[in-house]
Tab-separated table of C-alpha atoms and ligand atoms in Angstrom:
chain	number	residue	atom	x	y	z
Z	1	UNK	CA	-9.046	-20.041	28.962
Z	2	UNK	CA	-7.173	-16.728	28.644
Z	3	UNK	CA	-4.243	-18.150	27.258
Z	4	UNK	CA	-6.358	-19.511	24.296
Z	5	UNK	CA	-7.962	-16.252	23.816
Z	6	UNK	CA	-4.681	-15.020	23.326
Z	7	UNK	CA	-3.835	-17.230	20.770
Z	8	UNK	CA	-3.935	-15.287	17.794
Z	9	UNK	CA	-5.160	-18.912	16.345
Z	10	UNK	CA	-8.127	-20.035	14.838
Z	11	UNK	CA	-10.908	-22.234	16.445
Z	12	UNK	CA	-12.504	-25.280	14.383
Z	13	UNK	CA	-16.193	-24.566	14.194
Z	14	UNK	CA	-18.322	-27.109	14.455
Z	15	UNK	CA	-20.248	-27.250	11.330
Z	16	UNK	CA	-23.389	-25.434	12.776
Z	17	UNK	CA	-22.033	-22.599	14.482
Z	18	UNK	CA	-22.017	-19.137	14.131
Z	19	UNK	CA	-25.102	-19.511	11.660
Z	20	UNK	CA	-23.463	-21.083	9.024
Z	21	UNK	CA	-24.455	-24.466	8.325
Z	22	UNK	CA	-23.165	-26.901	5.840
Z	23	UNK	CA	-23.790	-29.931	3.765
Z	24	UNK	CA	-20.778	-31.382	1.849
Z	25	UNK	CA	-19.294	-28.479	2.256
Z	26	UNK	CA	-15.784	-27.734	3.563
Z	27	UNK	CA	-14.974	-26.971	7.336
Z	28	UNK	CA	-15.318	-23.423	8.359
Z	29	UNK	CA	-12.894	-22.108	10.737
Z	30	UNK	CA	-13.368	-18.800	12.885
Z	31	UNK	CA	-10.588	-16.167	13.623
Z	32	UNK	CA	-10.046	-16.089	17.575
Z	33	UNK	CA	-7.522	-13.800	17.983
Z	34	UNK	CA	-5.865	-10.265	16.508
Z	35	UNK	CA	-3.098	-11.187	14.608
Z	36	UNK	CA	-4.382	-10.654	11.282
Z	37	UNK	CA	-5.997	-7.735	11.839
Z	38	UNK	CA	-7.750	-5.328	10.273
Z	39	UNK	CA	-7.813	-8.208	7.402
Z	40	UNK	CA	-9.376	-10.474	9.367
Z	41	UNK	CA	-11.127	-10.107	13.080
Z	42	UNK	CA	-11.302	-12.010	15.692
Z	43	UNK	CA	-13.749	-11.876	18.499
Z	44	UNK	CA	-14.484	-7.781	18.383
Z	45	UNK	CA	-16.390	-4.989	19.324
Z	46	UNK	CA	-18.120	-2.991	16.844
Z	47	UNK	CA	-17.632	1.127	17.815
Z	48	UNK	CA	-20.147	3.703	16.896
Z	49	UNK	CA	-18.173	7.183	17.332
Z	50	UNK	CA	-20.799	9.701	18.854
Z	51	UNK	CA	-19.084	12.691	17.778
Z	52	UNK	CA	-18.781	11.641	13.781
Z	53	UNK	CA	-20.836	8.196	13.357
Z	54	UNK	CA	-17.611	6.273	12.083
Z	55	UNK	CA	-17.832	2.288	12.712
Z	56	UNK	CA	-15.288	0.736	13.635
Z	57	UNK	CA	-14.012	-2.830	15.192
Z	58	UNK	CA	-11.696	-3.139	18.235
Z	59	UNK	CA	-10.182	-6.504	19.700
Z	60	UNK	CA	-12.120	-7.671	22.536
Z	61	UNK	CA	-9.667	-10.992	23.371
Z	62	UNK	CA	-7.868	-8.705	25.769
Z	63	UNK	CA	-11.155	-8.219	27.651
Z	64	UNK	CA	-13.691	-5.130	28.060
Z	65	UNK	CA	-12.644	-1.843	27.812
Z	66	UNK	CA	-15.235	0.955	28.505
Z	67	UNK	CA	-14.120	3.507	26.027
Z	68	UNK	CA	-12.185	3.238	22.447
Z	69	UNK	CA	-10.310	6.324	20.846
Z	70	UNK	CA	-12.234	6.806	17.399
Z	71	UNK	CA	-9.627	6.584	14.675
Z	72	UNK	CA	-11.680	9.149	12.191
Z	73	UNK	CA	-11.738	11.677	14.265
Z	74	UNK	CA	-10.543	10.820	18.085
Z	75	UNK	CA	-13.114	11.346	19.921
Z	76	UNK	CA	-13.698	8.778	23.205
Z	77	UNK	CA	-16.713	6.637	21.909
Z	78	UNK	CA	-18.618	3.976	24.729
Z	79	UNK	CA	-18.142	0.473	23.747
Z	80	UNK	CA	-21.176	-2.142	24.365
Z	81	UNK	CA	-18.991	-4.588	25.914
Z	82	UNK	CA	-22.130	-6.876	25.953
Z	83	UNK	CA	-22.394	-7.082	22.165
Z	84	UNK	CA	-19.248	-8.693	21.206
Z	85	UNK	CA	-18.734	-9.877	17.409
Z	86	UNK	CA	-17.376	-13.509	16.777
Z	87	UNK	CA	-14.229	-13.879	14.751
Z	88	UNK	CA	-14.158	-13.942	11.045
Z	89	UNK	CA	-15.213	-17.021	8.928
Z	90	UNK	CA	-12.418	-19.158	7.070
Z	91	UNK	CA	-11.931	-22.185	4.450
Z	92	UNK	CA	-9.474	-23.587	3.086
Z	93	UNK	CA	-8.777	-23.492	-0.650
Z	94	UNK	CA	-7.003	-25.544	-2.900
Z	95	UNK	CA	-4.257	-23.848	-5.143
Z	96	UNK	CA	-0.936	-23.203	-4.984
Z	97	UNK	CA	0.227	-21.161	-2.238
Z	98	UNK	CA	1.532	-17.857	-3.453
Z	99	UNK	CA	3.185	-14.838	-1.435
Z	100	UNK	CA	0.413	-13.051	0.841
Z	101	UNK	CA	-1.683	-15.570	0.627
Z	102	UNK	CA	-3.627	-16.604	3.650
Z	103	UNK	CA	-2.352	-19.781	5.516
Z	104	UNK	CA	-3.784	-21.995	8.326
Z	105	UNK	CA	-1.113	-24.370	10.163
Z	106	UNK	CA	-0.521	-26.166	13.555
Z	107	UNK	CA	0.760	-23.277	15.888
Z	108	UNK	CA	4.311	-24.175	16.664
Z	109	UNK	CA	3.954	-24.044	20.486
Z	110	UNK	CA	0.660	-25.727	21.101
Z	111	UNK	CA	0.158	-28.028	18.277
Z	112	UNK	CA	-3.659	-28.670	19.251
Z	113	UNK	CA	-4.397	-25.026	18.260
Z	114	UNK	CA	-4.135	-24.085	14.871
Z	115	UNK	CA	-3.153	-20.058	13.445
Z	116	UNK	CA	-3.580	-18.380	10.701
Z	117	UNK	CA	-0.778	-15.959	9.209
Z	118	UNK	CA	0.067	-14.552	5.925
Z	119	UNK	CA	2.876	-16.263	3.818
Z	120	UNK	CA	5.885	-13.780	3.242
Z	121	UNK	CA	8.373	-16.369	2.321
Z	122	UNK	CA	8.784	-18.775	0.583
Z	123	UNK	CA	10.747	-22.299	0.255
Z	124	UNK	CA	14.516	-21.390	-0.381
Z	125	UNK	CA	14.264	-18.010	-0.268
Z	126	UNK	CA	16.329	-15.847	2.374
Z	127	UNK	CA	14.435	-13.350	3.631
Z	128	UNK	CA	14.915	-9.718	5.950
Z	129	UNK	CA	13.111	-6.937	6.883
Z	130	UNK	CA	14.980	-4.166	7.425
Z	131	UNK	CA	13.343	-0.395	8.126
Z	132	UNK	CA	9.634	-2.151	7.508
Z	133	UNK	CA	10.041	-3.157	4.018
Z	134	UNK	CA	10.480	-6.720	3.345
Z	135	UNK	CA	13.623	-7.982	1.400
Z	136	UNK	CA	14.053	-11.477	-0.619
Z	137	UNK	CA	17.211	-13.111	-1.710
Z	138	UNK	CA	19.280	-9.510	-1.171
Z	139	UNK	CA	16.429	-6.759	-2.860
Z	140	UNK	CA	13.781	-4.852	-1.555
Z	141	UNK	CA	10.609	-6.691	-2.415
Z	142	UNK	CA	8.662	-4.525	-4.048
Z	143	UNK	CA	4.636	-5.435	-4.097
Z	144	UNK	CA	2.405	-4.575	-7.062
Z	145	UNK	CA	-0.676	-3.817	-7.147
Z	146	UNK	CA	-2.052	-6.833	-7.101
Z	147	UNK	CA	0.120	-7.327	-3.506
Z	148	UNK	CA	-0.393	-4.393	-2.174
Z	149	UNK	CA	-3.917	-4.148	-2.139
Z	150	UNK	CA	-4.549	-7.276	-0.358
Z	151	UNK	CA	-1.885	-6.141	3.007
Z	152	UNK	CA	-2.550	-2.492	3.128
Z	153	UNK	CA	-4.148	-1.083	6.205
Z	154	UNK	CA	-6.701	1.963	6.071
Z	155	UNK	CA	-6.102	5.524	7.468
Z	156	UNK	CA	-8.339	7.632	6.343
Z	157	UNK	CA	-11.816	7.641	4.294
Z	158	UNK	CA	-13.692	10.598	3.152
Z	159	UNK	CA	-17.215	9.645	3.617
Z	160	UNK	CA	-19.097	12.269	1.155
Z	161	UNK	CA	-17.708	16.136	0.800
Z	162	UNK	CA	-14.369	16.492	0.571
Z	163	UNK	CA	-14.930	20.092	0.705
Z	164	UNK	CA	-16.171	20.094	4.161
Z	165	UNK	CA	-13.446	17.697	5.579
Z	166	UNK	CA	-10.924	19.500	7.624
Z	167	UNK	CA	-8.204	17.509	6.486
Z	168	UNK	CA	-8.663	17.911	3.270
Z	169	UNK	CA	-7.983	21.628	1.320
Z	170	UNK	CA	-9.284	22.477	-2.209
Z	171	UNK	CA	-6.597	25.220	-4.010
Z	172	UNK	CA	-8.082	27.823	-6.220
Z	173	UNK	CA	-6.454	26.104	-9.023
Z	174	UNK	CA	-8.634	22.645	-8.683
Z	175	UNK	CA	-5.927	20.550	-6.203
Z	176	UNK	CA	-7.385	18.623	-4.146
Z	177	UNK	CA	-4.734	18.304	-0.931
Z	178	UNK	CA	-4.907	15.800	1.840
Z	179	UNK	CA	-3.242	16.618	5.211
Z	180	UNK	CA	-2.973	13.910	7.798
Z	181	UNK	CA	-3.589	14.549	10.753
Z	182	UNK	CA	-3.191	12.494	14.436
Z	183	UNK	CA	-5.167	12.199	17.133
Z	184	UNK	CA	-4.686	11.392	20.372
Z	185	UNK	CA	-6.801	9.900	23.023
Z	186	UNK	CA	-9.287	12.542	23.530
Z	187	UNK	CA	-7.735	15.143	21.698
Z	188	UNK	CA	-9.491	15.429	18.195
Z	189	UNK	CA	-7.124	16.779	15.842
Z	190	UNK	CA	-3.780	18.040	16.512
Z	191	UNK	CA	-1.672	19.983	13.550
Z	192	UNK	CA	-0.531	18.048	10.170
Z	193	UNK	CA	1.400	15.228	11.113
Z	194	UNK	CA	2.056	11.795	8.860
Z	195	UNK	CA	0.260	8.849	9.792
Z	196	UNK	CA	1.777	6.065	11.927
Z	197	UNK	CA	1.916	2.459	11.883
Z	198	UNK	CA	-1.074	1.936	14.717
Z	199	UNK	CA	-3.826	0.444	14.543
Z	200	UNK	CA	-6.776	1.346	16.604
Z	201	UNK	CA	-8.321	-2.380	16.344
Z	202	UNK	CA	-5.598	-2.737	19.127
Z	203	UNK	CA	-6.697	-0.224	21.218
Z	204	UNK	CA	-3.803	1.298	22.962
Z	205	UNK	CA	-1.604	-2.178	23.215
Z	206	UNK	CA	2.012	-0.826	23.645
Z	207	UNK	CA	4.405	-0.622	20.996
Z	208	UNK	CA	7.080	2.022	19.213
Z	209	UNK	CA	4.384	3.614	16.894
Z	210	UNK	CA	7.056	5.005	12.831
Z	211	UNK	CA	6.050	7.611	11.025
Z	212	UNK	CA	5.144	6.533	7.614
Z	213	UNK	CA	5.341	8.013	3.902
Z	214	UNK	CA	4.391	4.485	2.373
Z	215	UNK	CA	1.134	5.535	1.085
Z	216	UNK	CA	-1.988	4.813	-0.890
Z	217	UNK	CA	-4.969	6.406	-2.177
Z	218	UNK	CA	-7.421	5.195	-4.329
Z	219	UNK	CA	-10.923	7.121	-5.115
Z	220	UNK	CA	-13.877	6.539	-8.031
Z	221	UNK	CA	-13.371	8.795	-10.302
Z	222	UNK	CA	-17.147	9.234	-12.242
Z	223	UNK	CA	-17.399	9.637	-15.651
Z	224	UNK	CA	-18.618	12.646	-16.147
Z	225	UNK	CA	-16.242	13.709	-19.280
Z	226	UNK	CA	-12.749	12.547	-20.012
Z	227	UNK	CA	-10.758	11.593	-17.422
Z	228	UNK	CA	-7.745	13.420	-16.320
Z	229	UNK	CA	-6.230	12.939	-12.702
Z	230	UNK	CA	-2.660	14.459	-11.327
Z	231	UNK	CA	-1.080	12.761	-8.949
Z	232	UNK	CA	1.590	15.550	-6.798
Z	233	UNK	CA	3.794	13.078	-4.937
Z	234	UNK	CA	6.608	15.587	-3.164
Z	235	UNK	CA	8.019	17.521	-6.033
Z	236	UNK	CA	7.079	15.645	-9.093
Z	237	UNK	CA	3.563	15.472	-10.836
Z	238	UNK	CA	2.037	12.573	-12.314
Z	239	UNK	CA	-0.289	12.494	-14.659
Z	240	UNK	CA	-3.283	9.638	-15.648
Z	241	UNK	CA	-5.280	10.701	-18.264
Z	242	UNK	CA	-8.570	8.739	-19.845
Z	243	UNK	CA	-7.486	9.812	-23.821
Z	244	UNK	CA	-10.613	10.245	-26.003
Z	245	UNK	CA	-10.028	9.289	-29.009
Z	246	UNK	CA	-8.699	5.124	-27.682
Z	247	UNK	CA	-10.355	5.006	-24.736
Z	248	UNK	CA	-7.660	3.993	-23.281
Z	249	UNK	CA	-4.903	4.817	-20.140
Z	250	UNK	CA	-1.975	6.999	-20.309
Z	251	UNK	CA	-0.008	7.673	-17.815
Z	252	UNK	CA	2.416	10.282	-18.008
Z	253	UNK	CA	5.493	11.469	-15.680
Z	254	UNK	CA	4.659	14.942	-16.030
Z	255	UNK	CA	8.617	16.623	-15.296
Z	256	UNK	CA	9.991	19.621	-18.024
Z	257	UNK	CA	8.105	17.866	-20.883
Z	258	UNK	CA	5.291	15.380	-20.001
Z	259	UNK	CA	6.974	11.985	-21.137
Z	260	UNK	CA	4.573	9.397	-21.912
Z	261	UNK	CA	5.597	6.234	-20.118
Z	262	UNK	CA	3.341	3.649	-20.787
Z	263	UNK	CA	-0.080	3.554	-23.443
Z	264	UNK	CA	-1.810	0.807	-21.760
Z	265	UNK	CA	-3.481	-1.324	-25.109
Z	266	UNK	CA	-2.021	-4.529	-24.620
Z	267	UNK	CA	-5.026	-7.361	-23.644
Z	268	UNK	CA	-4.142	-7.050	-19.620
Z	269	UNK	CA	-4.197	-3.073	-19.756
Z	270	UNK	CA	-6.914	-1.609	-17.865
Z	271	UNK	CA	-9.002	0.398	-19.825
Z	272	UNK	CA	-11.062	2.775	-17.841
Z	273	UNK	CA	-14.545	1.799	-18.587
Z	274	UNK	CA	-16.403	4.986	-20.289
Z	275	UNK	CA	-19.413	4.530	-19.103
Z	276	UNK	CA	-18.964	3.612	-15.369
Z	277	UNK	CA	-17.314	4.726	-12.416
Z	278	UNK	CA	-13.700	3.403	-12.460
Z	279	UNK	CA	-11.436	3.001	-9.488
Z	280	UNK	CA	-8.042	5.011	-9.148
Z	281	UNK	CA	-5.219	3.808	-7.140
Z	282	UNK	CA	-1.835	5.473	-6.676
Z	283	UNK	CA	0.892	4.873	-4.426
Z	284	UNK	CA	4.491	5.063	-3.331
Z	285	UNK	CA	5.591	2.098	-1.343
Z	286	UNK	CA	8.569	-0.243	-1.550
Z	287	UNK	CA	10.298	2.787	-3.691
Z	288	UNK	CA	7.616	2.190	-6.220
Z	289	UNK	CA	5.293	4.323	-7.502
Z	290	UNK	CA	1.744	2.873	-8.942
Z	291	UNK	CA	-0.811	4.188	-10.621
Z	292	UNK	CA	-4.054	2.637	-12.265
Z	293	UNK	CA	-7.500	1.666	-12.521
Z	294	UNK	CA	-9.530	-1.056	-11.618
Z	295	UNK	CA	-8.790	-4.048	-9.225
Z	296	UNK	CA	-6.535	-5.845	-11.678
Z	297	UNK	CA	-3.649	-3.644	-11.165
Z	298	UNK	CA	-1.590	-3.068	-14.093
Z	299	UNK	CA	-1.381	0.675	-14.748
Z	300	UNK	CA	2.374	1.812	-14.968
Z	301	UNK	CA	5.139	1.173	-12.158
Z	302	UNK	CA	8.016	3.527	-11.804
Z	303	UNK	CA	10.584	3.079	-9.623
Z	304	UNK	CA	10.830	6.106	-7.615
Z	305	UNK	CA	12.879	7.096	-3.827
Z	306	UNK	CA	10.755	9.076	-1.394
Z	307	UNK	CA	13.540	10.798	0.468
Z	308	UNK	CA	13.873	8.823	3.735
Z	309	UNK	CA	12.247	10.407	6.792
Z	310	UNK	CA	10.284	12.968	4.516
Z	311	UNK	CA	7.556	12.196	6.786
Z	312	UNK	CA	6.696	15.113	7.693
Z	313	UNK	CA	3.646	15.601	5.786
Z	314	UNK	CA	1.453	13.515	3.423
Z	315	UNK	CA	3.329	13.809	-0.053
Z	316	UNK	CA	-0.042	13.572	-1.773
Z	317	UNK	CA	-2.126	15.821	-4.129
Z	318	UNK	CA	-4.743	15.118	-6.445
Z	319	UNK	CA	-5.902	16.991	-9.573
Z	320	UNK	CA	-9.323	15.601	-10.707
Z	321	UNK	CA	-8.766	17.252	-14.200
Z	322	UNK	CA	-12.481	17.879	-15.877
Z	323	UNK	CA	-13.783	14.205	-13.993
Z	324	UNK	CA	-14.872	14.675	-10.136
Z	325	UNK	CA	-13.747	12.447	-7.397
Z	326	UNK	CA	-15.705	10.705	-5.017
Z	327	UNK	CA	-14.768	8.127	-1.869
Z	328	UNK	CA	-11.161	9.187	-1.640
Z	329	UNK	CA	-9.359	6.561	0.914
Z	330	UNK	CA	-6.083	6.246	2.243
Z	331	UNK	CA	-4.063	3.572	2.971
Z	332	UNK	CA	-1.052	3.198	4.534
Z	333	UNK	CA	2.084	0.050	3.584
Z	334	UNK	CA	2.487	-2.178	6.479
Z	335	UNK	CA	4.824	-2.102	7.940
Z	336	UNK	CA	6.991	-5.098	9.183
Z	337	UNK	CA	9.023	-5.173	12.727
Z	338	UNK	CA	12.726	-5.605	11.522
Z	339	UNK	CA	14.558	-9.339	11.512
Z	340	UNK	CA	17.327	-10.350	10.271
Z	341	UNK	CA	18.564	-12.216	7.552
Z	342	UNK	CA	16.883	-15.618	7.508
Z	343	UNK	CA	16.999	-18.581	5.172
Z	344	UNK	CA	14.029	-20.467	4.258
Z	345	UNK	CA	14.433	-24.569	3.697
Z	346	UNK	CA	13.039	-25.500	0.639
Z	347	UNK	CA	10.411	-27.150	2.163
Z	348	UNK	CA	9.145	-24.549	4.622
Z	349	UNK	CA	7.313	-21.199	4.474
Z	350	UNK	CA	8.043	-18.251	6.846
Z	351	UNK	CA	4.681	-16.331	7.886
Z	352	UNK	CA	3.729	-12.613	9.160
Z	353	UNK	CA	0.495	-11.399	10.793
Z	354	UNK	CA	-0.437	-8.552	9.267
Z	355	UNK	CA	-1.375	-6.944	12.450
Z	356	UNK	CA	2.604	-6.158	13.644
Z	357	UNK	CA	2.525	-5.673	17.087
Z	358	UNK	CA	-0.428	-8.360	18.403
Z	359	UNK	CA	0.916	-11.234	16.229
Z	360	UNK	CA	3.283	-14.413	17.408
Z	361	UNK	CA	4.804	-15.913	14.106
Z	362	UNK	CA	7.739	-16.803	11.812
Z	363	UNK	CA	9.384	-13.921	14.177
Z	364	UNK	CA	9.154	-15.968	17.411
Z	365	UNK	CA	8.468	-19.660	16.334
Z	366	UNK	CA	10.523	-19.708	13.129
Z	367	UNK	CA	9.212	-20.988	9.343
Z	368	UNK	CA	6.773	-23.735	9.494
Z	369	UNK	CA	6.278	-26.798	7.343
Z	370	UNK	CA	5.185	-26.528	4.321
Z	371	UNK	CA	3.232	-30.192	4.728
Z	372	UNK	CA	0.984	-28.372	7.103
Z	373	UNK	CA	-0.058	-25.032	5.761
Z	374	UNK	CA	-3.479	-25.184	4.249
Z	375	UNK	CA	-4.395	-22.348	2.022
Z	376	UNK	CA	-7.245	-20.200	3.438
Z	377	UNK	CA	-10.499	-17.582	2.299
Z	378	UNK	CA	-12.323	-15.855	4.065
Z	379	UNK	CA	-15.333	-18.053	4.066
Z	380	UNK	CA	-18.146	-17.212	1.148
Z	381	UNK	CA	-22.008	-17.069	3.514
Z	382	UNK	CA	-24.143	-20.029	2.416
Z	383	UNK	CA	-26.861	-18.978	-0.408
O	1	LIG	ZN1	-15.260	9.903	15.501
């Protein structure tokens, strides 16, 4: 029994379990261990912080645990160890399978079980990862927005007032400055410090923790005038402005003159609605730096170096401009353990879980076949 709690594989459900029930519909399978977390849970615990009220899931396949660290603001919250959460829902889905997408397959070392992992290779390719970041055929892959926004992992989220959030500082002049800061067990806040690749679904399971400058905000700007937000990103300003008179996007790398780089008017640009909150992502990951609106990515891409180990604060600034900002999150890259070069037959796929140190996969058992990966979704709740 422990060893197949362990499994960070997936359990067939029978058709009626877990409240969902079915009729012509396809199978629904339930996460049973934490391999994929945070984007999928297995069996878990939810965690109500006492000190701030922040929810938040850790892994209970390792068994209770009395206390959990809160990873908002690190205080030691009491887990209910008697009201444990069942596993995400899954189905497969036809489609091509595409990089990061979801797969379910046979797990290599107990065929009778069956895991889920996220694709990160595919047939042919030869493929590393060297210092976290993935690289295919010889280059740094580098993930758009599109990518991105389905591995990244959360760090931080401002619930209302930014104003009143100690890790967050307002300047005279209107920036709006986020400083990271860790916690550890039972120790709330310690001085500004860049976030880490941990994740507190794990609770504690050992592992060398990196220091990270692969980050990710996003935040809804409202629409309260024209837009005009300034990224700060070390020493260079970037600048994403709503322009009145179009409607539409500019962004603007904002160095001795501002430089327009891209006027987003093409059919797949992503006009920021004028009448409705929009959603603002920037980032700097995979030596890229993103910035747009809305979920369909797009925006302008520039390639850009963060100086290696710069990770000594968050590189990140915000300028709301005459609009306001509201839900600011932060996200962090994953990051991948290193592997070396590896070459993919042209019939296989080589798979990840997103949730580095818990997850057995293309790292231990080697690429599977691509015969038996089924394409997976988290499962839509019947009507
Ligand atoms: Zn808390």
């Amino acid at each position: 029994m422990k060893r197949l709690l362990v499994l960070t594989g997936i359990l067939m459900l029978a058709s009626l379990a877990g409240g969902y029930a079915f009729f012509a519909r396809a199978p629904v399978y339930r996460v049973a261990g934490p391999s994929m977390a945070p984007a999928l849970l297995g069996p878990h615990y939810n965690v109500t912080c006492p000190t701030c009220g922040h929810d938040f899931p850790i892994d209970a396949t390792r068994g209770p645990v009395p206390t959990a660290t809160c990873d908002d603001c690190g205080a030691i919250a009491p887990v209910k160890t008697d009201d444990i959460r069942a596993g995400d829902a899954l189905e497969t889905i036809t489609g091509e399978i595409e990089r990061f997408d979801l797969v379910m397959f046979p797990d290599p070392d107990d065929p009778l079980q069956r895991v889920v992992k996220r694709v990160v290779g595919l047939p042919g390719e030869t493929i590393a990862c060297r210092d976290g970041d993935l690289w295919i055929d010889g280059e740094r892959y580098q993930k758009r927005w599109k990518e991105l926004s389905r591995v990244m992992i959360p760090v931080y989220q401002v619930a209302d007032n930014l104003a009143s959030d100690p890790r967050i500082s307002i300047t005279a002049d209107g920036w709006i400055q986020y400083h990271h800061q860790v916690h550890s067990q039972g120790i709330q806040i310690t001085g500004a410090a860049p976030p880490l690749d941990d994740y507190p679904y794990n609770q504690g399971l050992p592992g060398k923790l990196h220091p990270l400058n692969e980050l990710i905000c996003t935040f809804v700007r409202t629409p309260d005038g024209p837009m005009e937000v300034v990224f700060g990103f070390e020493q260079n300003d970037f600048l994403l402005r709503d322009d009145p008179p179009g409607g539409r996007t500019i962004c603007y790398l904002k160095g001795d003159e501002i430089q327009p780089l891209r006027v987003s008017q093409s059919a797949d640009s992503n006009d920021l609605p004028r009448q409705e909150s929009a959603v603002v992502h920037a980032c700097v990951c995979d030596q890229l730096l993103q910035l747009g609106t809305g979920d369909r990515g797009g925006g302008v891409t520039v390639p850009y170096q963060l100086q290696p180990g710069n990770c000594t604060a968050l590189p990140l600034r915000i300028h709301p401009g005459k609009g306001k900002i509201e839900s600011l999150k932060i996200f962090r890259d994953i990051r991948y353990a290193d592997f070396p070069e590896t070459k993919i037959p042209t019939d296989a796929y080589f798979v990840l879980g997103d949730n580095v140190p818990a997850s057995r996969d293309s790292r231990h058992f080697g690429v599977i076949a691509a015969k038996n990966a089924r394409r997976m979704d988290p499962a839509s709740k019947p009507d």
